[in-house]
């Protein structure tokens, strides 16, 4: 399915090169592709680099889109991609933190921004700050337009709280 999504996304970007929504959802699809096929494969096949380029373009065109979605996806690329010298030496947890903080500046109430922020904070042993983000997600009322996604974020928050605290 994600292979078909990649192909369709490329076609749509060629037809509508300035469409931020198309680029965003193409990027989201590439991220899911990497999650399914593995981040090493995404790195060695050029998917991570392509996703990085798409996210930078989203940020140039509309940094506010989807609550800082370009920053959020690019932060995920840095955070989850392996640093493979000579193949892909650019992923950085420090850069992931900078990028997710930009997403948080744009939309601090966005639960996906908070989840990623908490995960990156845990990587830096900033557990108290991470706990605050996870607790925010646990305490929030699911958005009517994102009921399934928000319930899933609550589930993930519960697991992280149990694991780290």
PDB file of C-alpha atoms in Angstrom, residues 86-165:
ATOM      1  CA  UNK A  86      29.396   7.607   4.118  1.00  0.00           C
ATOM      2  CA  UNK A  87      25.742   6.792   3.294  1.00  0.00           C
ATOM      3  CA  UNK A  88      23.768   9.162   5.472  1.00  0.00           C
ATOM      4  CA  UNK A  89      25.706  11.115   8.064  1.00  0.00           C
ATOM      5  CA  UNK A  90      23.189  13.912   8.594  1.00  0.00           C
ATOM      6  CA  UNK A  91      20.576  12.494  11.046  1.00  0.00           C
ATOM      7  CA  UNK A  92      20.971  14.059  14.464  1.00  0.00           C
ATOM      8  CA  UNK A  93      19.045  13.860  17.723  1.00  0.00           C
ATOM      9  CA  UNK A  94      20.170  17.434  18.452  1.00  0.00           C
ATOM     10  CA  UNK A  95      18.620  18.582  15.176  1.00  0.00           C
ATOM     11  CA  UNK A  96      15.477  16.547  15.948  1.00  0.00           C
ATOM     12  CA  UNK A  97      15.142  18.453  19.219  1.00  0.00           C
ATOM     13  CA  UNK A  98      15.534  21.830  17.471  1.00  0.00           C
ATOM     14  CA  UNK A  99      12.931  20.910  14.858  1.00  0.00           C
ATOM     15  CA  UNK A 100      10.326  19.525  17.244  1.00  0.00           C
ATOM     16  CA  UNK A 101      10.755  22.645  19.388  1.00  0.00           C
ATOM     17  CA  UNK A 102       9.878  24.714  16.293  1.00  0.00           C
ATOM     18  CA  UNK A 103       6.765  22.585  15.796  1.00  0.00           C
ATOM     19  CA  UNK A 104       5.895  23.116  19.467  1.00  0.00           C
ATOM     20  CA  UNK A 105       6.326  26.893  19.061  1.00  0.00           C
ATOM     21  CA  UNK A 106       3.801  26.796  16.209  1.00  0.00           C
ATOM     22  CA  UNK A 107       1.260  24.430  17.810  1.00  0.00           C
ATOM     23  CA  UNK A 108       2.000  23.569  21.458  1.00  0.00           C
ATOM     24  CA  UNK A 109      -1.474  22.067  21.863  1.00  0.00           C
ATOM     25  CA  UNK A 110      -0.962  19.588  19.008  1.00  0.00           C
ATOM     26  CA  UNK A 111      -0.774  16.166  20.694  1.00  0.00           C
ATOM     27  CA  UNK A 112       1.488  14.633  18.019  1.00  0.00           C
ATOM     28  CA  UNK A 113       3.971  17.475  18.522  1.00  0.00           C
ATOM     29  CA  UNK A 114       3.870  16.792  22.257  1.00  0.00           C
ATOM     30  CA  UNK A 115       4.350  13.038  21.799  1.00  0.00           C
ATOM     31  CA  UNK A 116       7.401  13.471  19.602  1.00  0.00           C
ATOM     32  CA  UNK A 117       8.747  16.168  21.919  1.00  0.00           C
ATOM     33  CA  UNK A 118       8.380  13.800  24.891  1.00  0.00           C
ATOM     34  CA  UNK A 119      10.186  11.004  23.044  1.00  0.00           C
ATOM     35  CA  UNK A 120      13.081  13.268  22.083  1.00  0.00           C
ATOM     36  CA  UNK A 121      13.267  14.683  25.617  1.00  0.00           C
ATOM     37  CA  UNK A 122      13.503  11.137  26.998  1.00  0.00           C
ATOM     38  CA  UNK A 123      16.461  10.518  24.674  1.00  0.00           C
ATOM     39  CA  UNK A 124      18.184  13.513  26.297  1.00  0.00           C
ATOM     40  CA  UNK A 125      17.297  12.304  29.826  1.00  0.00           C
ATOM     41  CA  UNK A 126      15.059  15.317  30.320  1.00  0.00           C
ATOM     42  CA  UNK A 127      12.529  13.070  31.999  1.00  0.00           C
ATOM     43  CA  UNK A 128      10.664  15.678  34.042  1.00  0.00           C
ATOM     44  CA  UNK A 129       9.889  17.721  30.927  1.00  0.00           C
ATOM     45  CA  UNK A 130       8.937  14.571  29.024  1.00  0.00           C
ATOM     46  CA  UNK A 131       6.600  13.543  31.838  1.00  0.00           C
ATOM     47  CA  UNK A 132       4.836  16.904  31.578  1.00  0.00           C
ATOM     48  CA  UNK A 133       4.230  16.377  27.835  1.00  0.00           C
ATOM     49  CA  UNK A 134       2.965  12.830  28.297  1.00  0.00           C
ATOM     50  CA  UNK A 135       0.680  13.894  31.126  1.00  0.00           C
ATOM     51  CA  UNK A 136      -0.747  16.650  28.935  1.00  0.00           C
ATOM     52  CA  UNK A 137      -1.705  14.019  26.363  1.00  0.00           C
ATOM     53  CA  UNK A 138      -3.237  11.802  29.043  1.00  0.00           C
ATOM     54  CA  UNK A 139      -5.292  14.702  30.423  1.00  0.00           C
ATOM     55  CA  UNK A 140      -6.493  16.100  27.100  1.00  0.00           C
ATOM     56  CA  UNK A 141      -9.929  15.480  25.744  1.00  0.00           C
ATOM     57  CA  UNK A 142      -9.659  13.731  22.347  1.00  0.00           C
ATOM     58  CA  UNK A 143     -10.439  16.059  19.468  1.00  0.00           C
ATOM     59  CA  UNK A 144     -13.728  15.091  17.782  1.00  0.00           C
ATOM     60  CA  UNK A 145     -12.030  15.271  14.377  1.00  0.00           C
ATOM     61  CA  UNK A 146      -9.112  13.059  15.473  1.00  0.00           C
ATOM     62  CA  UNK A 147     -10.685  10.643  17.922  1.00  0.00           C
ATOM     63  CA  UNK A 148      -8.770   7.540  16.792  1.00  0.00           C
ATOM     64  CA  UNK A 149      -5.402   9.306  16.535  1.00  0.00           C
ATOM     65  CA  UNK A 150      -5.770  10.948  19.941  1.00  0.00           C
ATOM     66  CA  UNK A 151      -6.796   7.694  21.621  1.00  0.00           C
ATOM     67  CA  UNK A 152      -3.711   6.063  20.105  1.00  0.00           C
ATOM     68  CA  UNK A 153      -1.518   8.883  21.449  1.00  0.00           C
ATOM     69  CA  UNK A 154      -3.048   8.358  24.889  1.00  0.00           C
ATOM     70  CA  UNK A 155      -2.221   4.655  24.610  1.00  0.00           C
ATOM     71  CA  UNK A 156       1.399   5.413  23.650  1.00  0.00           C
ATOM     72  CA  UNK A 157       1.661   7.997  26.448  1.00  0.00           C
ATOM     73  CA  UNK A 158       0.397   5.475  28.980  1.00  0.00           C
ATOM     74  CA  UNK A 159       3.039   2.963  27.818  1.00  0.00           C
ATOM     75  CA  UNK A 160       5.863   5.525  28.024  1.00  0.00           C
ATOM     76  CA  UNK A 161       4.732   6.720  31.456  1.00  0.00           C
ATOM     77  CA  UNK A 162       4.712   3.136  32.683  1.00  0.00           C
ATOM     78  CA  UNK A 163       8.109   2.396  31.115  1.00  0.00           C
ATOM     79  CA  UNK A 164       9.941   5.504  32.317  1.00  0.00           C
ATOM     80  CA  UNK A 165       8.115   6.530  35.458  1.00  0.00           C
TER      81      UNK A 165
END
